[in-house]
PDB file of C-alpha atoms in Angstrom:
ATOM      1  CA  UNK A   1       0.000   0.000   0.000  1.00  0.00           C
ATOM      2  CA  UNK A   2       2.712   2.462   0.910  1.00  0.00           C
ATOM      3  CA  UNK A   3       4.510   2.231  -2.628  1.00  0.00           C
ATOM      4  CA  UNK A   4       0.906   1.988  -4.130  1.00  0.00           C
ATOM      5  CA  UNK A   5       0.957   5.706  -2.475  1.00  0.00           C
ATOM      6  CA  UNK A   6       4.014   6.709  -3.262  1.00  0.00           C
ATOM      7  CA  UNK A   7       3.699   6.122  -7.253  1.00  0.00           C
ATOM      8  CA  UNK A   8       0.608   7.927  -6.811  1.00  0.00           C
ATOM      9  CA  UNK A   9       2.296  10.463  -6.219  1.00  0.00           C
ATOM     10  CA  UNK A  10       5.038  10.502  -8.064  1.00  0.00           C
ATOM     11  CA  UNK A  11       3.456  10.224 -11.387  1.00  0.00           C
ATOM     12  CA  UNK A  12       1.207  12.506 -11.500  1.00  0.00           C
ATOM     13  CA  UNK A  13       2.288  16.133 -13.226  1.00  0.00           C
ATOM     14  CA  UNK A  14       1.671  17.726  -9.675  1.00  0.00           C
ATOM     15  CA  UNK A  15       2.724  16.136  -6.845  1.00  0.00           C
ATOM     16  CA  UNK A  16       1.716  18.580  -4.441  1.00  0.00           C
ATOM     17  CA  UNK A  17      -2.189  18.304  -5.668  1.00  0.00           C
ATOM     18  CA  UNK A  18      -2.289  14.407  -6.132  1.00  0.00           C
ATOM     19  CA  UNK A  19      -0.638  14.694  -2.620  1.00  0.00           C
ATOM     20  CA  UNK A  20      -3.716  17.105  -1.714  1.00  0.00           C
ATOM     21  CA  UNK A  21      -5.934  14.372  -3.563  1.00  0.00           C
ATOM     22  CA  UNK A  22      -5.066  11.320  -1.436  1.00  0.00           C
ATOM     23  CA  UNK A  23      -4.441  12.915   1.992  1.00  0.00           C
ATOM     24  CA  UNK A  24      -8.139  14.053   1.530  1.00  0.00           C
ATOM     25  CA  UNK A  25      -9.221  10.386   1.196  1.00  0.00           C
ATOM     26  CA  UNK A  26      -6.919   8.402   3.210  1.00  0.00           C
ATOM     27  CA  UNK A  27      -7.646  10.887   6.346  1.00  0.00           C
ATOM     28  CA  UNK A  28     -11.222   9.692   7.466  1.00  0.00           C
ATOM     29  CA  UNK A  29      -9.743   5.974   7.974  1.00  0.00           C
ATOM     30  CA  UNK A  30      -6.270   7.813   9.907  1.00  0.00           C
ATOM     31  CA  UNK A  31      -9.222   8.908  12.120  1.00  0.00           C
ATOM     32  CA  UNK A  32     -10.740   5.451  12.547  1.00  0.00           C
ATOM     33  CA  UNK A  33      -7.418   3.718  13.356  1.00  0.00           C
ATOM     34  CA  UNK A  34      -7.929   2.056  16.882  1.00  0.00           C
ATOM     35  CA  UNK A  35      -4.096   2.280  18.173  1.00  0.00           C
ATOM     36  CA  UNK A  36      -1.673   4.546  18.382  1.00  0.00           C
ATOM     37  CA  UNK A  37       1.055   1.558  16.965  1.00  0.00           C
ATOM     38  CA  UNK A  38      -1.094   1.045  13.897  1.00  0.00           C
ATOM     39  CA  UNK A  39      -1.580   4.916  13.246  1.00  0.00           C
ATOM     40  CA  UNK A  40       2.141   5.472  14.118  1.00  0.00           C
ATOM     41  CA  UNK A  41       3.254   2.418  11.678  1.00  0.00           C
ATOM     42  CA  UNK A  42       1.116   3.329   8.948  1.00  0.00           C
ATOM     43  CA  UNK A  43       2.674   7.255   9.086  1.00  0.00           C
ATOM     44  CA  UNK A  44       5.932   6.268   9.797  1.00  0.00           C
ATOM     45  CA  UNK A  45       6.230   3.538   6.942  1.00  0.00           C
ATOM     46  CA  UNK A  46       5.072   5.894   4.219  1.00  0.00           C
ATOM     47  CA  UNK A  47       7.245   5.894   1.420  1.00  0.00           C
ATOM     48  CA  UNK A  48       6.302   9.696   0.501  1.00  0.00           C
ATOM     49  CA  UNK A  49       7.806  12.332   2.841  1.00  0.00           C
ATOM     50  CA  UNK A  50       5.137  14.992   0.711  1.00  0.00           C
ATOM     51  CA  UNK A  51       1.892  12.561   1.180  1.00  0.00           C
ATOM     52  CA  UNK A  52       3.273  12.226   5.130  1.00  0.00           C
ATOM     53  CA  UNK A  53       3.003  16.163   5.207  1.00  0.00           C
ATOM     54  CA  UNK A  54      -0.320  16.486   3.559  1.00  0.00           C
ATOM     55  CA  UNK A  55      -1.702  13.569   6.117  1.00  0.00           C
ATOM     56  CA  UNK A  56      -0.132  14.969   9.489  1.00  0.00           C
ATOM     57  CA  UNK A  57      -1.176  18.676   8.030  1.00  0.00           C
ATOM     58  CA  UNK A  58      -4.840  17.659   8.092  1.00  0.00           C
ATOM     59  CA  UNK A  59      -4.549  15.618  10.850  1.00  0.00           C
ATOM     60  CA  UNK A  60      -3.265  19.147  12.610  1.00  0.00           C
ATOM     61  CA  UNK A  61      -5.750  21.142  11.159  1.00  0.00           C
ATOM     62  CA  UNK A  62      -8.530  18.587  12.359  1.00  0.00           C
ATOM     63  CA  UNK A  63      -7.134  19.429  16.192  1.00  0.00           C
ATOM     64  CA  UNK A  64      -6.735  22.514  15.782  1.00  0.00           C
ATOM     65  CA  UNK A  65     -10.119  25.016  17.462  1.00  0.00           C
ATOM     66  CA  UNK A  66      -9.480  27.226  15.142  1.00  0.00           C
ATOM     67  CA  UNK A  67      -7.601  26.192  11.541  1.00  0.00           C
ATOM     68  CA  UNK A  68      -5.468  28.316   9.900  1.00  0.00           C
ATOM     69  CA  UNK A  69      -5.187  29.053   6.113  1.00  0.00           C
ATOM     70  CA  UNK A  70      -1.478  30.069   6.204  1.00  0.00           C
ATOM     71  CA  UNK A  71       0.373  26.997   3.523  1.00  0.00           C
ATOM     72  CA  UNK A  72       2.375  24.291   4.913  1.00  0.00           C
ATOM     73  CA  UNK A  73       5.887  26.202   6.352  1.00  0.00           C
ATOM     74  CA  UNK A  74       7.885  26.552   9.430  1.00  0.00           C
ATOM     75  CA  UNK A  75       5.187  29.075  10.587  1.00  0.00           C
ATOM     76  CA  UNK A  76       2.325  26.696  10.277  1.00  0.00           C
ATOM     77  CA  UNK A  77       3.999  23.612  11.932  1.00  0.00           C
ATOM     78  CA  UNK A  78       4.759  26.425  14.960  1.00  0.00           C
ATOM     79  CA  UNK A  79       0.681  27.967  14.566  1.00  0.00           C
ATOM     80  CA  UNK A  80       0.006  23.217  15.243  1.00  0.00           C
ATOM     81  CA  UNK A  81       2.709  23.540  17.926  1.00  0.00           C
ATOM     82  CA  UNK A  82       0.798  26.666  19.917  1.00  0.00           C
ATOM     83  CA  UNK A  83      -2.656  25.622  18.579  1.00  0.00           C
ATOM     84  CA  UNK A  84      -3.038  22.553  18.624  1.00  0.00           C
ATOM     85  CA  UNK A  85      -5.126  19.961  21.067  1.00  0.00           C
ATOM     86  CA  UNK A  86      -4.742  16.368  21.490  1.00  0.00           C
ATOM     87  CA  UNK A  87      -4.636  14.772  18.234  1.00  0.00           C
ATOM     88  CA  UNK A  88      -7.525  11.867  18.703  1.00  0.00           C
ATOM     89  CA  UNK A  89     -10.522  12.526  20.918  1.00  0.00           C
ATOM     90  CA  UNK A  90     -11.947   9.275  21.414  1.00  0.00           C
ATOM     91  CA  UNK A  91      -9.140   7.148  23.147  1.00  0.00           C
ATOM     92  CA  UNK A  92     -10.896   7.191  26.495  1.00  0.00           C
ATOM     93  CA  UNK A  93      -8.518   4.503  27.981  1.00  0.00           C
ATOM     94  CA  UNK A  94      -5.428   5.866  26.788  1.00  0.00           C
ATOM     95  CA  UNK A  95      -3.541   8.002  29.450  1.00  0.00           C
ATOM     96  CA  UNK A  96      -4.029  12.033  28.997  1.00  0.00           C
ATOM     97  CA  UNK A  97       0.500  12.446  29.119  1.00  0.00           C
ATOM     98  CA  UNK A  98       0.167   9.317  26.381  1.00  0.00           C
ATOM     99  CA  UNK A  99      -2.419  11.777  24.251  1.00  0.00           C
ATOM    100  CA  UNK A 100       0.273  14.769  24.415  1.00  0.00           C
ATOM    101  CA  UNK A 101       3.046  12.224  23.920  1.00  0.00           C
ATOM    102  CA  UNK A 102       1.246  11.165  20.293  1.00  0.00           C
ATOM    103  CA  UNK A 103       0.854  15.127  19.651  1.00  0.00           C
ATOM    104  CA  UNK A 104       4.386  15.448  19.923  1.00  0.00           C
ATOM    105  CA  UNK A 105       5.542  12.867  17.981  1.00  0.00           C
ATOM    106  CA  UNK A 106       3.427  13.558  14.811  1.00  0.00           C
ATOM    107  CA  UNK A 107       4.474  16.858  15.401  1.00  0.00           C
ATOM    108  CA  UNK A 108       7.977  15.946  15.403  1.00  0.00           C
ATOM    109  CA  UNK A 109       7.291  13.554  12.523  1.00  0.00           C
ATOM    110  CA  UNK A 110       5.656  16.728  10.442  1.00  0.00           C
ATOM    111  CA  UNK A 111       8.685  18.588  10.814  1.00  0.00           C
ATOM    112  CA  UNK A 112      10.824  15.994   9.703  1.00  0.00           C
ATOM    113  CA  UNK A 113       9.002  15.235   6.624  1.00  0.00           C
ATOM    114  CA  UNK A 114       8.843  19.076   5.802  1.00  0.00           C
ATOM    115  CA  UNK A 115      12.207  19.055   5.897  1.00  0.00           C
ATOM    116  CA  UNK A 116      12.773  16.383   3.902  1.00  0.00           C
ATOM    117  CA  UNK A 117      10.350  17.785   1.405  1.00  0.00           C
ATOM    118  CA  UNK A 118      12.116  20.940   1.377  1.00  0.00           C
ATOM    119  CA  UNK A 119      15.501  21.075   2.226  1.00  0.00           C
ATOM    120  CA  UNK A 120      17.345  17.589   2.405  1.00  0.00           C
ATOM    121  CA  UNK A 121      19.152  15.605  -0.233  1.00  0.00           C
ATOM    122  CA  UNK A 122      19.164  16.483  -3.376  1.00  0.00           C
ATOM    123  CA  UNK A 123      16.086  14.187  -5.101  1.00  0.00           C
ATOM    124  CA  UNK A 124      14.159  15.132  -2.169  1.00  0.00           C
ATOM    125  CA  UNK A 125      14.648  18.912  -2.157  1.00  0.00           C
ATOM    126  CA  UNK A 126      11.803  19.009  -5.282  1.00  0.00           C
ATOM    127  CA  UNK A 127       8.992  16.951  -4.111  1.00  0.00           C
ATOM    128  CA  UNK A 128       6.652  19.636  -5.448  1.00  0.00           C
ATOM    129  CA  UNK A 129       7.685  19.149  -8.944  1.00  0.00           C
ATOM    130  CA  UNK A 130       6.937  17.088 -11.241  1.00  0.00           C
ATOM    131  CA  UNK A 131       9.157  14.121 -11.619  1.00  0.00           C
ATOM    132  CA  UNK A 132      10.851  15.440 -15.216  1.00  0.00           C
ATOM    133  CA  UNK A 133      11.096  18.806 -14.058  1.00  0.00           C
ATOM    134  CA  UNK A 134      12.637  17.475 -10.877  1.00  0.00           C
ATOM    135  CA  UNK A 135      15.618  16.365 -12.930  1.00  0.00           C
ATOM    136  CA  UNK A 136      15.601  19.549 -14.727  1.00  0.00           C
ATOM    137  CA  UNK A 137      16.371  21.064 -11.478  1.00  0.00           C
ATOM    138  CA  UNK A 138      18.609  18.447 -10.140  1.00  0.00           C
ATOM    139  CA  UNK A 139      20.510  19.003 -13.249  1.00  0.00           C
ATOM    140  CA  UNK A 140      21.002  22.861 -12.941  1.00  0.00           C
ATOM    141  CA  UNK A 141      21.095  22.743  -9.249  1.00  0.00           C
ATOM    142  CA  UNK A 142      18.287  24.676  -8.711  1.00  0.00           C
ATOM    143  CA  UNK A 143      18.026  25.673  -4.545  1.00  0.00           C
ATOM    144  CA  UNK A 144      14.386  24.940  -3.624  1.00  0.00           C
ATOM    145  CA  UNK A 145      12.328  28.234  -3.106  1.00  0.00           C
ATOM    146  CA  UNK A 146      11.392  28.441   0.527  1.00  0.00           C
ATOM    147  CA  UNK A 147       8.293  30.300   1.588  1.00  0.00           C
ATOM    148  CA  UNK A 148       8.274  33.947   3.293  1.00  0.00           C
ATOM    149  CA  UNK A 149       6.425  31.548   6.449  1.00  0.00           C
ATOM    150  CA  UNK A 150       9.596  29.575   6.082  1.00  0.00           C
ATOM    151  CA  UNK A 151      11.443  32.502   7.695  1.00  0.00           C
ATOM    152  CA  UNK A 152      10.934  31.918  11.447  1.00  0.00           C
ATOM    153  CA  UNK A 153      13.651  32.972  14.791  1.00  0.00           C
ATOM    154  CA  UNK A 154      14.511  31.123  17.872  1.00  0.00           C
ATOM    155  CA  UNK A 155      12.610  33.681  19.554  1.00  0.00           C
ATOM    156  CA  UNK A 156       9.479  32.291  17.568  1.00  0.00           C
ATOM    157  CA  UNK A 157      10.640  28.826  18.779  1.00  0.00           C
ATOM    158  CA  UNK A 158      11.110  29.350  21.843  1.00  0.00           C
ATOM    159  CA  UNK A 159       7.447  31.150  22.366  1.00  0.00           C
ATOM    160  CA  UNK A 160       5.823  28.558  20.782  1.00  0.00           C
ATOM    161  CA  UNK A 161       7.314  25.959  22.859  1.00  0.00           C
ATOM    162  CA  UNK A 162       7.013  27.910  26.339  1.00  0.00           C
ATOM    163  CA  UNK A 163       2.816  28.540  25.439  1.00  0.00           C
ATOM    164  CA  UNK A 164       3.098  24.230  24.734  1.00  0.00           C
ATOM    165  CA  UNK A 165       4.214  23.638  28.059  1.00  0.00           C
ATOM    166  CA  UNK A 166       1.996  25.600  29.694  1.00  0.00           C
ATOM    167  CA  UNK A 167      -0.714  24.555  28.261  1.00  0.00           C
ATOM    168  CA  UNK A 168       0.700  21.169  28.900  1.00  0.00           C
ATOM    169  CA  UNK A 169       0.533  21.932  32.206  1.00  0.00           C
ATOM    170  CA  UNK A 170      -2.347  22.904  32.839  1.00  0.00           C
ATOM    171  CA  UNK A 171      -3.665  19.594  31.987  1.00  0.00           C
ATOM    172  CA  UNK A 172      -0.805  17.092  33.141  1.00  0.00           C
ATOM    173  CA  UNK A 173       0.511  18.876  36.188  1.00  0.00           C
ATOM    174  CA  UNK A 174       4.267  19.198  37.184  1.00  0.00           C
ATOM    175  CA  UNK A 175       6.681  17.197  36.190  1.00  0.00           C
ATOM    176  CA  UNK A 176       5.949  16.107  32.823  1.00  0.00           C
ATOM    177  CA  UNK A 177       6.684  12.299  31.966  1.00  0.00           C
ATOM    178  CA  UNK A 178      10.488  11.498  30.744  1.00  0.00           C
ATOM    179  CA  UNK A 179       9.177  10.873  27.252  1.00  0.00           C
ATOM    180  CA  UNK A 180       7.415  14.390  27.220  1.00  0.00           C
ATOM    181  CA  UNK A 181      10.541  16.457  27.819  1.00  0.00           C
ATOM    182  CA  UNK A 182      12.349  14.394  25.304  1.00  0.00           C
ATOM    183  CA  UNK A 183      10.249  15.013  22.538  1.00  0.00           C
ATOM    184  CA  UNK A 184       9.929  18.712  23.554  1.00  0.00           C
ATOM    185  CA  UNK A 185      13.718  18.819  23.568  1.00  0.00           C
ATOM    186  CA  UNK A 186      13.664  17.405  20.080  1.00  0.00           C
ATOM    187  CA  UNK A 187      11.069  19.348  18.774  1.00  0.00           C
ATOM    188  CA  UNK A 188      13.029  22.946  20.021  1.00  0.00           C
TER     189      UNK A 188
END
């Protein structure tokens, strides 16, 4: 299924929309996955750093009281960071610290894959494009054109991660679990 995806994306003349497409259909069933392992193995195996984005984006926006229309950047994963509420609703018997945990790690998991769609190695730094105009650019080493909501400080950081905590706290109490300040650690 994952490479299924991943051709899906790849072949068609925008990536970025069939990306759009199928994050828009896949989503409802992300929803209606019963486990955290399954969701977190289905997202994690996904062969498409681009489709990941789309997926965790919605999944974001779906948490989120009230969504925001800025595109996916730096600035948005930070508006998820600030904005954001426990991902899934309906795990009654789950743990509130394991609910924040999940958060975190697709959060963590978003940022990678942005990353990945924008700035790593050098097939990956064109996701957007087409596959033949992705070698186009390869070829004249084209740098990939960041975003102006690409252009965020430490101080923005550092804000964003100070209103998660206490927010955090106000639900969980003091001190957080070890695997809470890990992943905030990561995320900064």
């Amino acid at each position: 299924l994952q490479r299924m995806l991943s051709i899906a994306v790849e072949v068609d003349k925008s990536p970025n929309c069939s990306s759009c497409k199928i994050a828009n259909v896949i989503f409802p069933f992300i929803l209606n996955i019963p486990l955290r392992s399954q969701r977190e193995a289905f997202l994690n195996t996904m062969g498409s750093h681009l489709l990941r984005c789309k997926l965790l984006e919605l999944l974001f926006q779906h948490s989120c009281d009230i969504p925001t229309t800025l595109p996916l950047s730096l600035a948005k994963i930070l508006y998820f960071l600030s904005h954001s509420s426990v991902v899934l609703q309906y795990q009654d018997e789950t743990a509130t610290w394991q609910r924040w945990d999940e958060m975190l790690h697709y959060l963590s998991l978003l940022l990678m894959s942005y990353q990945n769609v924008i700035l790593a190695f050098p097939l990956a730094e064109h996701l957007r494009s087409s596959l033949i105009d992705r070698m186009d650019l390869i070829i004249q080493k084209a740098k990939p054109k960041l975003q102006d909501s690409d252009d965020i400080s430490h101080l923005d950081v550092q804000l964003n991660v100070e209103d998660l905590i206490r927010r955090m706290q106000q639900v969980l109490g003091q001190p957080f679990p070890q695997q809470i300040m890990e992943k905030l650690c990561m995320l900064r």
